[in-house]
Structures are given as C-alpha cells and as structure tokens.
mmCIF file of C-alpha atoms in Angstrom:
data_model
loop_
_atom_site.group_PDB
_atom_site.id
_atom_site.type_symbol
_atom_site.label_atom_id
_atom_site.label_comp_id
_atom_site.label_asym_id
_atom_site.label_seq_id
_atom_site.Cartn_x
_atom_site.Cartn_y
_atom_site.Cartn_z
ATOM 1 C CA MET A 1 -7.275 3.693 44.126
ATOM 2 C CA GLU A 2 -6.014 7.171 43.440
ATOM 3 C CA GLY A 3 -3.918 9.290 41.117
ATOM 4 C CA PHE A 4 -4.360 7.500 37.790
ATOM 5 C CA GLU A 5 -1.596 8.239 35.287
ATOM 6 C CA VAL A 6 -1.069 7.042 31.732
ATOM 7 C CA ALA A 7 2.106 6.461 29.753
ATOM 8 C CA TYR A 8 2.104 6.112 25.985
ATOM 9 C CA ALA A 9 4.328 6.455 22.937
ATOM 10 C CA ASP A 10 3.570 8.150 19.651
ATOM 11 C CA ARG A 11 4.478 6.688 16.280
ATOM 12 C CA ASP A 12 7.898 8.353 16.164
ATOM 13 C CA GLY A 13 8.877 6.768 19.486
ATOM 14 C CA SER A 14 8.449 9.780 21.757
ATOM 15 C CA GLU A 15 7.220 8.720 25.202
ATOM 16 C CA PHE A 16 4.835 10.588 27.486
ATOM 17 C CA ARG A 17 3.508 10.153 31.008
ATOM 18 C CA LEU A 18 0.809 12.389 32.423
ATOM 19 C CA PRO A 19 -2.201 12.419 34.745
ATOM 20 C CA LEU A 20 -5.152 10.579 33.257
ATOM 21 C CA ALA A 21 -7.305 13.692 33.587
ATOM 22 C CA ASN A 22 -4.960 15.465 31.148
ATOM 23 C CA ALA A 23 -4.993 12.634 28.612
ATOM 24 C CA TRP A 24 -8.649 12.562 27.607
ATOM 25 C CA ALA A 25 -7.928 14.404 24.345
ATOM 26 C CA VAL A 26 -4.976 12.214 23.280
ATOM 27 C CA ARG A 27 -5.697 10.314 20.060
ATOM 28 C CA PHE A 28 -4.909 6.917 21.537
ATOM 29 C CA GLU A 29 -6.180 5.254 18.372
ATOM 30 C CA ASP A 30 -3.003 6.570 16.698
ATOM 31 C CA VAL A 31 -0.372 5.644 19.296
ATOM 32 C CA ALA A 32 2.277 2.933 19.131
ATOM 33 C CA PRO A 33 1.991 -0.222 21.283
ATOM 34 C CA VAL A 34 3.588 0.191 24.702
ATOM 35 C CA ARG A 35 4.594 -3.478 24.761
ATOM 36 C CA ALA A 36 6.308 -5.633 22.155
ATOM 37 C CA PHE A 37 4.476 -8.642 20.721
ATOM 38 C CA GLN A 38 6.990 -11.333 21.533
ATOM 39 C CA SER A 39 7.150 -14.804 20.055
ATOM 40 C CA TYR A 40 9.169 -17.629 21.573
ATOM 41 C CA GLN A 41 9.236 -21.403 21.581
ATOM 42 C CA GLY A 42 6.781 -23.025 23.952
ATOM 43 C CA GLN A 43 4.635 -19.965 24.641
ATOM 44 C CA ARG A 44 0.959 -20.632 25.341
ATOM 45 C CA HIS A 45 -0.427 -17.840 23.197
ATOM 46 C CA LEU A 46 0.009 -17.188 19.497
ATOM 47 C CA PRO A 47 0.800 -13.519 18.804
ATOM 48 C CA GLY A 48 0.590 -11.953 15.391
ATOM 49 C CA LEU A 49 -0.466 -8.989 13.287
ATOM 50 C CA TRP A 50 -3.940 -8.314 11.918
ATOM 51 C CA TRP A 51 -4.189 -6.202 8.771
ATOM 52 C CA SER A 52 -6.989 -3.775 9.581
ATOM 53 C CA ALA A 53 -9.188 -2.367 6.840
ATOM 54 C CA THR A 54 -10.248 0.339 9.301
ATOM 55 C CA VAL A 55 -6.762 1.780 9.810
ATOM 56 C CA GLY A 56 -5.117 0.521 6.616
ATOM 57 C CA GLY A 57 -2.272 -1.118 8.529
ATOM 58 C CA HIS A 58 -1.333 -3.839 10.981
ATOM 59 C CA ILE A 59 -2.562 -4.146 14.572
ATOM 60 C CA GLY A 60 -0.853 -6.530 16.961
ATOM 61 C CA TYR A 61 -2.498 -9.240 19.031
ATOM 62 C CA GLU A 62 -1.134 -11.594 21.675
ATOM 63 C CA SER A 63 -3.600 -14.480 21.384
ATOM 64 C CA TRP A 64 -6.267 -15.882 19.106
ATOM 65 C CA LEU A 65 -8.873 -14.429 21.454
ATOM 66 C CA GLU A 66 -7.400 -10.964 20.910
ATOM 67 C CA ARG A 67 -7.230 -11.647 17.172
ATOM 68 C CA ASP A 68 -10.942 -12.464 17.091
ATOM 69 C CA HIS A 69 -11.812 -9.291 18.965
ATOM 70 C CA VAL A 70 -9.633 -6.991 16.869
ATOM 71 C CA MET A 71 -11.286 -8.582 13.828
ATOM 72 C CA LEU A 72 -14.722 -7.761 15.269
ATOM 73 C CA LEU A 73 -13.625 -4.186 15.996
ATOM 74 C CA ASP A 74 -12.385 -3.957 12.415
ATOM 75 C CA PHE A 75 -15.791 -5.196 11.201
ATOM 76 C CA ASP A 76 -17.748 -2.752 13.377
ATOM 77 C CA PRO A 77 -18.943 0.078 11.098
ATOM 78 C CA SER A 78 -19.009 2.556 13.993
ATOM 79 C CA VAL A 79 -15.268 2.116 14.682
ATOM 80 C CA VAL A 80 -12.916 4.492 12.846
ATOM 81 C CA GLY A 81 -9.643 3.900 14.712
ATOM 82 C CA ILE A 82 -8.002 1.036 16.625
ATOM 83 C CA SER A 83 -4.720 0.613 18.488
ATOM 84 C CA SER A 84 -3.306 -2.290 20.466
ATOM 85 C CA GLN A 85 -1.570 -2.027 23.853
ATOM 86 C CA PRO A 86 -2.341 1.716 23.687
ATOM 87 C CA PHE A 87 -1.042 2.831 27.081
ATOM 88 C CA TRP A 88 0.151 1.867 30.526
ATOM 89 C CA LEU A 89 -2.243 2.822 33.283
ATOM 90 C CA PHE A 90 -0.652 3.473 36.696
ATOM 91 C CA TRP A 91 -2.331 3.849 40.084
ATOM 92 C CA ARG A 92 -1.963 2.989 43.745
ATOM 93 C CA SER A 93 -4.074 0.336 45.383
ATOM 94 C CA ASP A 94 -6.029 0.931 48.585
ATOM 95 C CA ALA A 95 -2.990 -0.487 50.393
ATOM 96 C CA GLY A 96 -0.746 2.112 48.756
ATOM 97 C CA LYS A 97 1.007 -0.311 46.410
ATOM 98 C CA GLY A 98 1.897 0.820 42.893
ATOM 99 C CA VAL A 99 -0.035 -1.071 40.205
ATOM 100 C CA SER A 100 0.101 -0.942 36.403
ATOM 101 C CA HIS A 101 -1.892 -2.397 33.537
ATOM 102 C CA ALA A 102 -1.803 -2.148 29.735
ATOM 103 C CA PRO A 103 -5.246 -2.733 28.174
ATOM 104 C CA ASP A 104 -5.439 -4.749 24.978
ATOM 105 C CA TYR A 105 -7.190 -2.281 22.654
ATOM 106 C CA PHE A 106 -8.395 1.274 22.301
ATOM 107 C CA ALA A 107 -11.089 1.928 19.691
ATOM 108 C CA ARG A 108 -12.453 5.274 18.551
ATOM 109 C CA ARG A 109 -15.976 5.454 17.218
ATOM 110 C CA GLU A 110 -17.248 7.696 14.463
ATOM 111 C CA ASP A 111 -19.159 9.844 16.964
ATOM 112 C CA GLY A 112 -15.944 10.557 18.904
ATOM 113 C CA THR A 113 -16.642 8.213 21.808
ATOM 114 C CA ALA A 114 -14.102 5.561 22.745
ATOM 115 C CA VAL A 115 -13.954 2.073 24.201
ATOM 116 C CA VAL A 116 -11.036 0.420 25.986
ATOM 117 C CA VAL A 117 -11.034 -3.361 25.602
ATOM 118 C CA ASP A 118 -9.464 -6.115 27.679
ATOM 119 C CA CYS A 119 -9.672 -9.716 26.471
ATOM 120 C CA ARG A 120 -9.648 -12.560 28.957
ATOM 121 C CA PRO A 121 -11.522 -15.902 28.925
ATOM 122 C CA ALA A 122 -14.109 -16.044 31.693
ATOM 123 C CA ASP A 123 -12.454 -19.104 33.259
ATOM 124 C CA ARG A 124 -9.059 -17.373 33.450
ATOM 125 C CA ARG A 125 -10.023 -14.217 35.335
ATOM 126 C CA LYS A 126 -8.147 -14.453 38.607
ATOM 127 C CA PRO A 127 -8.885 -12.092 41.523
ATOM 128 C CA ARG A 128 -5.678 -10.150 40.887
ATOM 129 C CA ASP A 129 -6.651 -9.695 37.236
ATOM 130 C CA MET A 130 -10.194 -8.669 38.122
ATOM 131 C CA ALA A 131 -8.854 -6.005 40.467
ATOM 132 C CA LYS A 132 -6.905 -4.522 37.550
ATOM 133 C CA PHE A 133 -9.882 -4.699 35.218
ATOM 134 C CA GLU A 134 -12.107 -2.995 37.787
ATOM 135 C CA ALA A 135 -9.529 -0.248 38.307
ATOM 136 C CA THR A 136 -9.264 0.213 34.539
ATOM 137 C CA GLN A 137 -13.042 0.518 34.319
ATOM 138 C CA THR A 138 -12.975 3.182 37.039
ATOM 139 C CA ALA A 139 -10.225 5.079 35.230
ATOM 140 C CA CYS A 140 -12.081 4.936 31.920
ATOM 141 C CA ALA A 141 -15.242 6.278 33.533
ATOM 142 C CA GLN A 142 -13.300 9.284 34.813
ATOM 143 C CA VAL A 143 -12.477 10.404 31.260
ATOM 144 C CA GLY A 144 -15.717 9.309 29.591
ATOM 145 C CA TRP A 145 -14.475 6.148 27.907
ATOM 146 C CA GLU A 146 -16.403 2.905 27.835
ATOM 147 C CA PHE A 147 -14.618 -0.152 29.210
ATOM 148 C CA SER A 148 -15.339 -3.636 27.893
ATOM 149 C CA LEU A 149 -13.999 -6.865 29.383
ATOM 150 C CA VAL A 150 -14.612 -9.548 26.770
ATOM 151 C CA GLY A 151 -14.259 -13.302 26.640
ATOM 152 C CA ALA A 152 -14.869 -15.791 23.858
ATOM 153 C CA PRO A 153 -17.178 -14.252 21.238
ATOM 154 C CA ASP A 154 -20.050 -16.122 19.624
ATOM 155 C CA ALA A 155 -18.576 -18.927 17.514
ATOM 156 C CA ILE A 156 -20.978 -18.482 14.588
ATOM 157 C CA VAL A 157 -20.401 -14.733 14.432
ATOM 158 C CA VAL A 158 -16.634 -15.263 14.493
ATOM 159 C CA ARG A 159 -16.817 -17.898 11.764
ATOM 160 C CA ASN A 160 -18.915 -15.682 9.503
ATOM 161 C CA VAL A 161 -16.896 -12.519 10.075
ATOM 162 C CA ARG A 162 -13.641 -14.430 9.592
ATOM 163 C CA TRP A 163 -14.923 -15.568 6.190
ATOM 164 C CA LEU A 164 -15.884 -12.028 5.200
ATOM 165 C CA ALA A 165 -12.543 -10.757 6.509
ATOM 166 C CA GLY A 166 -10.866 -12.706 3.732
ATOM 167 C CA TYR A 167 -12.372 -10.117 1.384
ATOM 168 C CA ARG A 168 -11.797 -6.989 3.484
ATOM 169 C CA HIS A 169 -8.995 -5.566 1.355
ATOM 170 C CA PRO A 170 -10.079 -2.879 -1.148
ATOM 171 C CA ARG A 171 -8.577 -4.918 -3.994
ATOM 172 C CA HIS A 172 -11.769 -7.000 -3.923
ATOM 173 C CA ARG A 173 -13.886 -3.978 -4.787
ATOM 174 C CA LEU A 174 -14.698 -3.729 -8.492
ATOM 175 C CA GLU A 175 -16.853 -0.632 -8.861
ATOM 176 C CA SER A 176 -18.894 -1.818 -11.837
ATOM 177 C CA VAL A 177 -19.778 -5.098 -10.108
ATOM 178 C CA ALA A 178 -20.379 -3.366 -6.761
ATOM 179 C CA SER A 179 -22.866 -0.971 -8.354
ATOM 180 C CA GLU A 180 -24.787 -3.836 -9.934
ATOM 181 C CA LEU A 181 -24.862 -5.760 -6.658
ATOM 182 C CA LEU A 182 -26.314 -2.789 -4.784
ATOM 183 C CA VAL A 183 -29.096 -2.649 -7.353
ATOM 184 C CA ALA A 184 -29.599 -6.433 -7.292
ATOM 185 C CA PHE A 185 -30.063 -6.425 -3.513
ATOM 186 C CA ALA A 186 -32.170 -3.256 -3.323
ATOM 187 C CA GLU A 187 -34.830 -5.639 -2.051
ATOM 188 C CA PRO A 188 -33.749 -8.549 0.195
ATOM 189 C CA ARG A 189 -33.049 -11.743 -1.718
ATOM 190 C CA PRO A 190 -30.994 -14.943 -1.330
ATOM 191 C CA LEU A 191 -27.242 -14.445 -1.521
ATOM 192 C CA MET A 192 -26.488 -16.792 -4.394
ATOM 193 C CA SER A 193 -29.411 -15.861 -6.629
ATOM 194 C CA GLY A 194 -28.556 -12.186 -6.240
ATOM 195 C CA ALA A 195 -24.934 -12.861 -7.150
ATOM 196 C CA ALA A 196 -25.955 -14.949 -10.170
ATOM 197 C CA SER A 197 -28.194 -12.142 -11.434
ATOM 198 C CA VAL A 198 -25.130 -9.912 -11.776
ATOM 199 C CA GLY A 199 -22.798 -12.362 -13.517
ATOM 200 C CA ASP A 200 -20.432 -15.278 -13.078
ATOM 201 C CA GLU A 201 -20.504 -16.154 -9.374
ATOM 202 C CA ILE A 202 -16.752 -16.794 -9.328
ATOM 203 C CA ALA A 203 -16.147 -13.172 -10.305
ATOM 204 C CA VAL A 204 -19.077 -11.664 -8.415
ATOM 205 C CA LEU A 205 -18.898 -13.369 -5.011
ATOM 206 C CA PRO A 206 -15.585 -11.787 -3.882
ATOM 207 C CA VAL A 207 -17.101 -8.354 -4.511
ATOM 208 C CA LEU A 208 -20.310 -9.346 -2.729
ATOM 209 C CA PHE A 209 -18.370 -10.553 0.323
ATOM 210 C CA HIS A 210 -16.362 -7.318 0.313
ATOM 211 C CA LEU A 211 -19.600 -5.303 0.323
ATOM 212 C CA LEU A 212 -20.842 -7.401 3.237
ATOM 213 C CA TRP A 213 -17.606 -6.600 5.075
ATOM 214 C CA THR A 214 -17.997 -2.865 4.425
ATOM 215 C CA HIS A 215 -21.705 -3.014 5.392
ATOM 216 C CA GLU A 216 -22.805 -1.663 2.034
ATOM 217 C CA LEU A 217 -24.708 -4.932 1.911
ATOM 218 C CA ALA A 218 -26.046 -6.634 5.021
ATOM 219 C CA VAL A 219 -26.584 -10.200 6.183
ATOM 220 C CA ASP A 220 -27.350 -11.728 9.571
ATOM 221 C CA VAL A 221 -23.955 -12.941 10.835
ATOM 222 C CA SER A 222 -25.486 -14.496 13.955
ATOM 223 C CA VAL A 223 -26.617 -17.505 11.900
ATOM 224 C CA PRO A 224 -24.470 -19.617 9.542
ATOM 225 C CA LEU A 225 -23.783 -17.903 6.231
ATOM 226 C CA HIS A 226 -25.151 -19.961 3.325
ATOM 227 C CA THR A 227 -26.343 -19.661 -0.263
ATOM 228 C CA GLU A 228 -29.932 -18.860 0.750
ATOM 229 C CA ALA A 229 -28.989 -16.248 3.373
ATOM 230 C CA ALA A 230 -31.050 -13.079 2.937
ATOM 231 C CA VAL A 231 -28.900 -10.173 1.757
ATOM 232 C CA SER A 232 -30.058 -6.565 1.577
ATOM 233 C CA VAL A 233 -28.640 -3.070 1.283
ATOM 234 C CA GLY A 234 -26.709 -2.221 4.450
ATOM 235 C CA VAL A 235 -26.141 0.872 6.559
ATOM 236 C CA ALA A 236 -23.295 2.059 4.332
ATOM 237 C CA GLY A 237 -24.917 1.097 1.043
ATOM 238 C CA GLY A 238 -27.995 3.142 1.808
ATOM 239 C CA CYS A 239 -26.057 6.376 2.361
#
C-alpha cells in the first residue's frame, strides 16, 4: 500500500483531493458526506438521519448498526464533533491496483484527537473488506488518528442509551428543575426517589433523563435502567 490520498467535500459543495499527509489538519468533523444515503425498495439496510445533540443537526446512517454507533458517539461526553461518510480514501494495493474506501464516521474529541469508525458485523467481514479496513487503519496511524472497527454494541447499553436519547434535545432542560436535581443527587441515591424529592415525577423525569444524557448526572448504563438504579452527579455536573 502506498500513496494514500483523501477526497472530501465541504458544506458548500466544494470538492478537494490531496495527499493524506496534507490533510491531517482538515476539520473532517465539519465536512459533507461524500456519498448519498439512498433509500430504495427491497434494500437490506435501513438508512436514515440521526439528530445529534453534539452537532445540533442531522447525521446520516446507512443501517441500524450505524445508527446505534452514531448514537453512542453522540452520547460520548468526550466527542465534540461527528460527520458521516467523511472522505474517500484512495491507495494502491501491493499488486498496484487502485483501491478506495469511505469510512462510516469521523469523530473529534474534546482534546483534539480523532477517531475514524467503520461499522460491520463480525460475521459479515469478508477478506476483501478486511483488507480495506486494515489499509484504513494504516492510513489513520500515519496522521495520528485512531481507527475503530466496530460490530454489534452491547444490547443493554444500546437499550439504555436509546431511552436516554429520547430526551437529548435541549427542550427537555428546565433550569429550575435541573438545579434541584443536581442537589438531590449530590450523594448517590435511587433514581425514582431522587426524582420524587424534587416534584411530580411526570414533570421531573424528562429533565432527569436529559441530565443523564448530558452526563451532568450519571448512571451505570451497562445494566438495565430501573427505578432503583443509583444516580449521582456526573462528569459534567461536577464541573
């Protein structure tokens, strides 16, 4: 493999192609998708758009697996930018044949580091696909990006985060209730009793779930979320 190049498009439609070594400073979290998210009768995958609280706009996905992973990126408090189908990567194989690949996601972290993500179920990774993923990993290493090849995420984590995602929009944040909840959970306590201590659960719970999404409050999402789940002040709430 040699001579990696990338091609991308900015939000106004301008297209660029340049050596990978010259692209390390490009804000790929802000680029437009290089491929359209097509929908047609009989297709195996279900494409769509995910409204991201991180970027305040929609991010495309081509399958439910990709949807789950963009949701998890959106939930990750260290991620500050996400784009889908961020660029085409071009290179030549050891046999001299031209090869190209468009990764699924590019995510920028708060510390400036980046991760390129490809989503593929473990049982659907054919040798030809693996060769592309390995080349993409090599390319990412050359410019200091992490590469992550992901399959099906933990089902319980996905179920919990999907529930919290229903409250990710800022409209669920009522400042007066949020302030009281942060005080109520200053020490860890069961979810429902903490909510009840602030007021009517019907009014309070949407705000509580929003604070769990924003990590101002914290709960263990690796186990089923329930009324007795221990909730405490989170990484954002303690700032």
